[in-house]
PDB file of C-alpha atoms in Angstrom:
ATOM      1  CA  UNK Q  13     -18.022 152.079 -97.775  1.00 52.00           C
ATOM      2  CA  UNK Q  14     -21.608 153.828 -98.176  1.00 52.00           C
ATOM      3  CA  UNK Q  15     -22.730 151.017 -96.409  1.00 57.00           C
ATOM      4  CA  UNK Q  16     -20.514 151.299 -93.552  1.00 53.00           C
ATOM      5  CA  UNK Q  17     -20.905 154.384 -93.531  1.00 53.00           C
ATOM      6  CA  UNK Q  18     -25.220 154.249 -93.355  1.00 54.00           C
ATOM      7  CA  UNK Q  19     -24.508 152.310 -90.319  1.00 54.00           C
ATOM      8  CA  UNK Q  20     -22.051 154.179 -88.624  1.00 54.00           C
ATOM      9  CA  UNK Q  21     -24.603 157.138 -89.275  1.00 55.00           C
ATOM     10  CA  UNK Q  22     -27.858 155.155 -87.951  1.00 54.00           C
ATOM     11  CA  UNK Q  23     -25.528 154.174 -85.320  1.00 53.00           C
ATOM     12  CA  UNK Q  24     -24.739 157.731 -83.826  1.00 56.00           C
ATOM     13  CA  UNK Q  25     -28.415 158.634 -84.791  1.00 52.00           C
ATOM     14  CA  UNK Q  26     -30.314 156.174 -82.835  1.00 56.00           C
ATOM     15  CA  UNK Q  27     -27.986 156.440 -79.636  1.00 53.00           C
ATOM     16  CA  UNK Q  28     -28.459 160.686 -79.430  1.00 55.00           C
ATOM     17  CA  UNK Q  29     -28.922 161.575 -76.364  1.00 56.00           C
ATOM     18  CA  UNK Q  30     -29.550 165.242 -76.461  1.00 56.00           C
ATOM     19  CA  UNK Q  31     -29.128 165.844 -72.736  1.00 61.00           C
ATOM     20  CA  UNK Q  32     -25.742 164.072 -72.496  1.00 60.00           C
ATOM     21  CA  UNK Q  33     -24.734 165.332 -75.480  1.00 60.00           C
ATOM     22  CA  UNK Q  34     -25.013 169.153 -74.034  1.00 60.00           C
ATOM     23  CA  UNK Q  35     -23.198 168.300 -70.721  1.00 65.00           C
ATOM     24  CA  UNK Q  36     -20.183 166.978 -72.955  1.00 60.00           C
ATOM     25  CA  UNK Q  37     -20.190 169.887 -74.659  1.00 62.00           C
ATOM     26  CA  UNK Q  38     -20.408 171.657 -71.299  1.00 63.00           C
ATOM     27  CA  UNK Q  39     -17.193 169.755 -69.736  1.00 69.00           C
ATOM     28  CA  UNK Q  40     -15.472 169.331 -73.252  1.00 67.00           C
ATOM     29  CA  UNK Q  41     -12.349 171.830 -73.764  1.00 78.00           C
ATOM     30  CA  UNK Q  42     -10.911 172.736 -77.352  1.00 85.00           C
ATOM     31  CA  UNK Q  43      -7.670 172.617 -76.359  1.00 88.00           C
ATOM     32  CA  UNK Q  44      -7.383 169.295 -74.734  1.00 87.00           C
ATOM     33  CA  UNK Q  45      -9.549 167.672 -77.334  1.00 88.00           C
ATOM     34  CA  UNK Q  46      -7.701 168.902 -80.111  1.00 92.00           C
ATOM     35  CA  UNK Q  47      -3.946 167.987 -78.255  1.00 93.00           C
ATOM     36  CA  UNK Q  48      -5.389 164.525 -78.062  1.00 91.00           C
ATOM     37  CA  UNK Q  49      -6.271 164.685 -81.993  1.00 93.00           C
ATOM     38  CA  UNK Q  50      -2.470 166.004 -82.813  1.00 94.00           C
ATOM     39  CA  UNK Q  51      -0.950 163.222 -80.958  1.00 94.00           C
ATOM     40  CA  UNK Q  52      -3.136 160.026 -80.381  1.00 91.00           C
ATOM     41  CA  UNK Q  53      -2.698 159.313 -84.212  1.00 92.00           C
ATOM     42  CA  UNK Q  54       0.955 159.172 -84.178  1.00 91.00           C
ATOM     43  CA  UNK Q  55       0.773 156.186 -82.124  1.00 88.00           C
ATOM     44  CA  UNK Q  56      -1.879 154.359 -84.104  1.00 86.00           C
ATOM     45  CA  UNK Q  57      -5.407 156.047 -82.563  1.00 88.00           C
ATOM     46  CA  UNK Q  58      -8.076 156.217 -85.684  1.00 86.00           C
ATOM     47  CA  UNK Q  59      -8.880 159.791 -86.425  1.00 88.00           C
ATOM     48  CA  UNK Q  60     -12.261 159.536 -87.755  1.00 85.00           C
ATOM     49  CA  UNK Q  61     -13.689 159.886 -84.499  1.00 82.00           C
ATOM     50  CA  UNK Q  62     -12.224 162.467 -83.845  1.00 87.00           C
ATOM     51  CA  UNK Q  63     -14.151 164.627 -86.522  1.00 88.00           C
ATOM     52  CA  UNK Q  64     -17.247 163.496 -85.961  1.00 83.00           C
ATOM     53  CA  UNK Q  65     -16.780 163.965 -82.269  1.00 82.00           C
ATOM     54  CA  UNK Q  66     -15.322 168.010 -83.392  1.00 87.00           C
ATOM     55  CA  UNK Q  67     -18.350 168.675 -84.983  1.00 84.00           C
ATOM     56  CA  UNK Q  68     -20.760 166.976 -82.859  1.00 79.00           C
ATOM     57  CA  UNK Q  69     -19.074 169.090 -80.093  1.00 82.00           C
ATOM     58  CA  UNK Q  70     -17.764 172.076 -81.440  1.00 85.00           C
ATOM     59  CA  UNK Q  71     -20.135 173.648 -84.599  1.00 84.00           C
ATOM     60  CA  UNK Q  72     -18.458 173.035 -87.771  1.00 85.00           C
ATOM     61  CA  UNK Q  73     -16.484 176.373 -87.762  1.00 90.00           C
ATOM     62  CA  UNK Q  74     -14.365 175.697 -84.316  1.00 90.00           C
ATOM     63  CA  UNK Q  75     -14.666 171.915 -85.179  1.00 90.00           C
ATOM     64  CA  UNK Q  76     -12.880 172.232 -88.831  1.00 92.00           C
ATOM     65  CA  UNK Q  77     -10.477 175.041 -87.704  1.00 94.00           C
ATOM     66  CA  UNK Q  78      -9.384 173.127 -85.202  1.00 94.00           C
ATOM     67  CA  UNK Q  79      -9.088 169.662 -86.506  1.00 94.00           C
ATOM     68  CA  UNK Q  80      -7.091 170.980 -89.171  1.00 95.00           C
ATOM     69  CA  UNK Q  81      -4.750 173.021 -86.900  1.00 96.00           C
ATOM     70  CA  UNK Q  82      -4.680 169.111 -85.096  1.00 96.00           C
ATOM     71  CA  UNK Q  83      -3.485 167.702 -88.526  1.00 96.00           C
ATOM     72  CA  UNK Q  84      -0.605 169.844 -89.274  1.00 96.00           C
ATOM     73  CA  UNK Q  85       0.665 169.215 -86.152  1.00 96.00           C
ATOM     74  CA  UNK Q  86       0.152 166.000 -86.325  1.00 96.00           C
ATOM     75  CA  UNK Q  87       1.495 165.060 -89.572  1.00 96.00           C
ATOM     76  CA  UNK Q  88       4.399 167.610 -88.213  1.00 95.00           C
ATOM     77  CA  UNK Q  89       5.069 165.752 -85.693  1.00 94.00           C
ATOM     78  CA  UNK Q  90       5.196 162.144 -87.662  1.00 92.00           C
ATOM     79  CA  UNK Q  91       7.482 163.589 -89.970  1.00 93.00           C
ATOM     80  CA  UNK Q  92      10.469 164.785 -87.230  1.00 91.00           C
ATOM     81  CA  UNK Q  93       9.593 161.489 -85.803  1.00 89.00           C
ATOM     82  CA  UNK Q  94      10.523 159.545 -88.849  1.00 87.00           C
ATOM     83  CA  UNK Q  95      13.398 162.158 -89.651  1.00 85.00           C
ATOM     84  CA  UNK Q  96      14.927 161.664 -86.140  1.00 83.00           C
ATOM     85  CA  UNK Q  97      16.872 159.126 -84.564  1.00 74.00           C
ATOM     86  CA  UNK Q  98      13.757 156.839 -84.865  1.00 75.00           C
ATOM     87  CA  UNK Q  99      14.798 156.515 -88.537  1.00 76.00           C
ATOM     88  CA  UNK Q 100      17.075 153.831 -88.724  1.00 79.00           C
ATOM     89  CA  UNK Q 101      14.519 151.608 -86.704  1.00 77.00           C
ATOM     90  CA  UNK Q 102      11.466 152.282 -88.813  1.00 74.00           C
ATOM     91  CA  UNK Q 103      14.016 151.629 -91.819  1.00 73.00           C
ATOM     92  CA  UNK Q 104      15.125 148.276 -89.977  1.00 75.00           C
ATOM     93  CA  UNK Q 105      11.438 147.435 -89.672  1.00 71.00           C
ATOM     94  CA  UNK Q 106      10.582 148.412 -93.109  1.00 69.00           C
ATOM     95  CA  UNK Q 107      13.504 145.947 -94.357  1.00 70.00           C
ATOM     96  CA  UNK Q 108      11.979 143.179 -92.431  1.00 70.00           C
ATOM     97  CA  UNK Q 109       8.396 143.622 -94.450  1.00 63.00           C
ATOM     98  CA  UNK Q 110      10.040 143.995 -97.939  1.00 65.00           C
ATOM     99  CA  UNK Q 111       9.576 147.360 -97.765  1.00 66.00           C
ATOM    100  CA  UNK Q 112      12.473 149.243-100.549  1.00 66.00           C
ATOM    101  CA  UNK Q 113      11.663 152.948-100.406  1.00 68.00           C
ATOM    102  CA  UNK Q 114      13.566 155.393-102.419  1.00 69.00           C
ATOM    103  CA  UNK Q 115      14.986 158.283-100.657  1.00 64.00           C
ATOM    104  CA  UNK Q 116      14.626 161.825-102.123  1.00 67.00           C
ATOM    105  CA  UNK Q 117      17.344 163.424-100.402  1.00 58.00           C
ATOM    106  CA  UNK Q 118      19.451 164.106-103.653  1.00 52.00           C
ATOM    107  CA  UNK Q 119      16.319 163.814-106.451  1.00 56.00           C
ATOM    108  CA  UNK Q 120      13.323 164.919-105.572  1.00 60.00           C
ATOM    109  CA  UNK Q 121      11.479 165.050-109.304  1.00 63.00           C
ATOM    110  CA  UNK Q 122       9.312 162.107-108.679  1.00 76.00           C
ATOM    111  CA  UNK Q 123       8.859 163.029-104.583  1.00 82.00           C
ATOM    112  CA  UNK Q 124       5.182 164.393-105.519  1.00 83.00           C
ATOM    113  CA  UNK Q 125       4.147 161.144-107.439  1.00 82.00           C
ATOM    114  CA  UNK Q 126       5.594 159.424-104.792  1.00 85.00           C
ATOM    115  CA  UNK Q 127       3.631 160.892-101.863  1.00 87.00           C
ATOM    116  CA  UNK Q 128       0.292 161.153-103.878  1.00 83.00           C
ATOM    117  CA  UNK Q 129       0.782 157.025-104.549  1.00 82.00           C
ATOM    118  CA  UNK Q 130       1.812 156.503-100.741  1.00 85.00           C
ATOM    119  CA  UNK Q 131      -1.842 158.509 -99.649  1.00 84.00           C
ATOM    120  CA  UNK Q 132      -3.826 156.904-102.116  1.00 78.00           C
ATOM    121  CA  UNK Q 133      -2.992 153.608-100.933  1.00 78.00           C
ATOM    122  CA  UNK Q 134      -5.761 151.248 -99.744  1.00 72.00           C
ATOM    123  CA  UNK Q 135      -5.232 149.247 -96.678  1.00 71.00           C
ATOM    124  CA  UNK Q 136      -2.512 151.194 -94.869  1.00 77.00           C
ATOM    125  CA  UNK Q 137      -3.160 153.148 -91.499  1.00 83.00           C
ATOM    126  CA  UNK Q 138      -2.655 156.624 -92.052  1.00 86.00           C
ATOM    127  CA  UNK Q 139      -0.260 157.017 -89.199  1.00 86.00           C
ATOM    128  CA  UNK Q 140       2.377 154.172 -91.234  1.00 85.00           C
ATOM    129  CA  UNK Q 141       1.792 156.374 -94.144  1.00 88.00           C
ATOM    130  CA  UNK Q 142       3.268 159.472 -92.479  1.00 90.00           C
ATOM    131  CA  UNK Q 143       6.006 157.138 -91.375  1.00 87.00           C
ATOM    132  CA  UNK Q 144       7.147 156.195 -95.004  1.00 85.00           C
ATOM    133  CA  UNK Q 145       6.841 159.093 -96.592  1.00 88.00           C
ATOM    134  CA  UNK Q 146       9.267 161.022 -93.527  1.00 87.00           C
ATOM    135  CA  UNK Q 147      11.632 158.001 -94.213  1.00 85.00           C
ATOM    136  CA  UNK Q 148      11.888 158.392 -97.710  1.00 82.00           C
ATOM    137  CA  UNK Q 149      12.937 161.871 -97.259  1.00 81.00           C
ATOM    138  CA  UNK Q 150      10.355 163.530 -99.430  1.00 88.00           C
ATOM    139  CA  UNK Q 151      10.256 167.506 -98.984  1.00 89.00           C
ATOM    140  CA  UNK Q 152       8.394 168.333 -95.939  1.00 92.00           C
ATOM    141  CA  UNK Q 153       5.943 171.444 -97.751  1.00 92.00           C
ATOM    142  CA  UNK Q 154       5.179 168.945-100.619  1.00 91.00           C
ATOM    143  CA  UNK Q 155       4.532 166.255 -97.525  1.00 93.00           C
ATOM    144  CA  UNK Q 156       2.525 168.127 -95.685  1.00 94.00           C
ATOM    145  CA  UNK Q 157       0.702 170.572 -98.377  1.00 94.00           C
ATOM    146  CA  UNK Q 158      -0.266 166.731-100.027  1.00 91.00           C
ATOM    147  CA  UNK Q 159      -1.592 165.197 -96.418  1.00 92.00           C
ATOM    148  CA  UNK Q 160      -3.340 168.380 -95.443  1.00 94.00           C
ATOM    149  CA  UNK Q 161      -5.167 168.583 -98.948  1.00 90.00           C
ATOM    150  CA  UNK Q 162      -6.189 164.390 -99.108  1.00 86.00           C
ATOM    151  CA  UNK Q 163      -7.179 164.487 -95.062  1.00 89.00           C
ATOM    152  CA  UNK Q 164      -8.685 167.757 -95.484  1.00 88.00           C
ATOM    153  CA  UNK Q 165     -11.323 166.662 -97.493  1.00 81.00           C
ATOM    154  CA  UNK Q 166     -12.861 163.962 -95.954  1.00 80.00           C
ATOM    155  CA  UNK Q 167     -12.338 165.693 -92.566  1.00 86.00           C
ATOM    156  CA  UNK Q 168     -14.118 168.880 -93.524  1.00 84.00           C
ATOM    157  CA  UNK Q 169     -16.763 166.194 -94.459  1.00 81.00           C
ATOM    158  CA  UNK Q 170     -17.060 163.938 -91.060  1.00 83.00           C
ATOM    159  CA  UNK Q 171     -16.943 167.513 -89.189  1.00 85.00           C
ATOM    160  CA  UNK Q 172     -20.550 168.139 -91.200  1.00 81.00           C
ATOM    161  CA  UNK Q 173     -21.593 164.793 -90.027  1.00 77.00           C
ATOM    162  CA  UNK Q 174     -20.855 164.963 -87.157  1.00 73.00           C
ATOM    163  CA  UNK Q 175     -22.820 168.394 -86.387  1.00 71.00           C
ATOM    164  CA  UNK Q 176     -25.621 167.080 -88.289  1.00 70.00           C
ATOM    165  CA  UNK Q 177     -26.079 164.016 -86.181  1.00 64.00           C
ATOM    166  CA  UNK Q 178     -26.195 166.416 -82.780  1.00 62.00           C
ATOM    167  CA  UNK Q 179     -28.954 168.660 -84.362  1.00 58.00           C
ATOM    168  CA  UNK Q 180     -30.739 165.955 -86.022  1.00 53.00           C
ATOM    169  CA  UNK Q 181     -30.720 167.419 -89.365  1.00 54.00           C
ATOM    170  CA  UNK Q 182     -30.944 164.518 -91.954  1.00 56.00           C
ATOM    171  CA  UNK Q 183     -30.628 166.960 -94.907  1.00 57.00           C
ATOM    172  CA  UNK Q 184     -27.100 167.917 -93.778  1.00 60.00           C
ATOM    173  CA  UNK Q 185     -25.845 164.475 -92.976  1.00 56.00           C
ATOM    174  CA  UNK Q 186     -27.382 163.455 -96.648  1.00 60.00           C
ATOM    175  CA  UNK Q 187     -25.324 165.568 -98.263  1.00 61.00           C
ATOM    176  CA  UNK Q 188     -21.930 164.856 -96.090  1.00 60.00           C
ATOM    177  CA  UNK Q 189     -22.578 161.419 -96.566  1.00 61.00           C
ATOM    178  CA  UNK Q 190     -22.488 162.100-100.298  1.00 62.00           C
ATOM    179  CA  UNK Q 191     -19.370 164.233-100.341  1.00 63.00           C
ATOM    180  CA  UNK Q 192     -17.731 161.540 -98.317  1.00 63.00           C
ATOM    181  CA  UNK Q 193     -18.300 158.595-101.035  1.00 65.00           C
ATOM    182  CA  UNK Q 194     -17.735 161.414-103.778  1.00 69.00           C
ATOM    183  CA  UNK Q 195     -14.078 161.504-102.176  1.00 63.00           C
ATOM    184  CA  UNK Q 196     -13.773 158.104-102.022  1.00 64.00           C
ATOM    185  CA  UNK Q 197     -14.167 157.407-105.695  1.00 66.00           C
ATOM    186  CA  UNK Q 198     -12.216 160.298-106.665  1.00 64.00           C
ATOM    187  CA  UNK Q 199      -9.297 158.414-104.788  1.00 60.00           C
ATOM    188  CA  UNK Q 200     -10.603 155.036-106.774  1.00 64.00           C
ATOM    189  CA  UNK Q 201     -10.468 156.786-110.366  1.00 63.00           C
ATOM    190  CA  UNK Q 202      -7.296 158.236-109.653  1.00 60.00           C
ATOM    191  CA  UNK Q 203      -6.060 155.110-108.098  1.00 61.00           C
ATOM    192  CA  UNK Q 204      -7.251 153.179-111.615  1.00 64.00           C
ATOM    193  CA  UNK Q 205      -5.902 155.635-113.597  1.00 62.00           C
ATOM    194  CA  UNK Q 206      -2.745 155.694-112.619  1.00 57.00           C
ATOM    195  CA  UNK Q 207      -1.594 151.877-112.317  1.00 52.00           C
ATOM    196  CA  UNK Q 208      -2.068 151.715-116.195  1.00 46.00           C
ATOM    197  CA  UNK Q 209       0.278 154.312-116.296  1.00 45.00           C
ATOM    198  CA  UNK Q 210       2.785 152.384-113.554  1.00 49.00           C
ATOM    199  CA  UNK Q 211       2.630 149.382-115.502  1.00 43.00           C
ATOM    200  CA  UNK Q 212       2.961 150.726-119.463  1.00 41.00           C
ATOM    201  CA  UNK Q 213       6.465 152.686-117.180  1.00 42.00           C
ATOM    202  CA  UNK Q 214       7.509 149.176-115.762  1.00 44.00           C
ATOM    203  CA  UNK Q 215       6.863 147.916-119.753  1.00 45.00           C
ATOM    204  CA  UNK Q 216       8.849 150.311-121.036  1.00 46.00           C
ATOM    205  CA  UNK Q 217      12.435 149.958-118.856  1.00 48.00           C
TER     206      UNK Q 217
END
């Protein structure tokens, strides 16, 4: 990851163009720019870019506020997606991959352990995430308080990088480089902690 994420960073730094980057900002509108971030995700569009583009464009104040604002409505929006008559497909689907949720209609003591293992899993888009977790039925407050805390992070992050590559300011990008990884192996160490805990459960029944 710090790897990728040196390149992606040398990347953006090497291609700045300062002139073309002001006449984007010139012809670049908040509020199409941010639609595009509520709803391109749904369907499967990475939003990474996204954030570094908001604070490349934007200043980190408008570019935060506003990405965030783009994430509730996105994860919003995935959730009455996966609630609506599009459930019994995505369960159908789910079915086909082996996929057994649990459903936390009736019993919703575990829902918060539940959502915090479905986020913290490695190798599955964010969008499929927001999928699951709206077909298994887990309140949507804890849903989205838990998505908007875990993509908050790391967004607030990329925003700062993403500002810091426009201005050229290696100090900045330094240190959101470094909060980025620190996120990263937060997620890790919680990740490790918790599947001794899943297994010694599994032991025990």
């Amino acid at each position: 990851m710090v790897l990728g994420l040196a390149a992606m960073t040398y990347l953006l730094w090497s291609a700045w163009d300062h002139d073309a980057l002001l006449r984007w900002k010139e012809q670049a509108g908040p509020i199409p720019f941010f639609a595009a971030m509520a709803i391109l995700p749904a369907i499967g569009f990475p939003v990474t870019p996204f954030f570094i583009l908001a604070g490349a464009t934007f200043g980190v104040a408008v570019g935060l506020g506003g990405s965030l604002l783009a994430l509730a409505a996105n994860f919003s929006l995935c959730f009455w997606l996966a609630r609506s008559g599009m459930r019994p497909a995505i369960s159908r689907l789910l079915e086909r991959f082996g996929v057994d949720l649990p459903d936390f209609e009736e019993g919703r003591q575990r829902a918060l352990r539940f959502v915090l293992m479905v986020k913290f899993t490695p190798g599955v888009p964010a969008f499929a995430k927001n999928y699951l977790l709206g077909v298994a039925g887990v309140p949507f407050a804890m849903y989205l308080l838990v998505s908007m805390l875990v993509t908050g992070a790391y967004a607030a992050a990329f925003v700062v990088l993403g500002e810091s590559v426009l201005e050229h300011d290696a100090g900045r990008a330094g240190w959101a480089i470094a909060a980025i990884v620190l996120v990263a192996a937060l997620v890790w160490w919680l990740r490790r902690r918790r599947t001794p805990a899943r297994a010694a459960a599994s032991d025990g029944r």
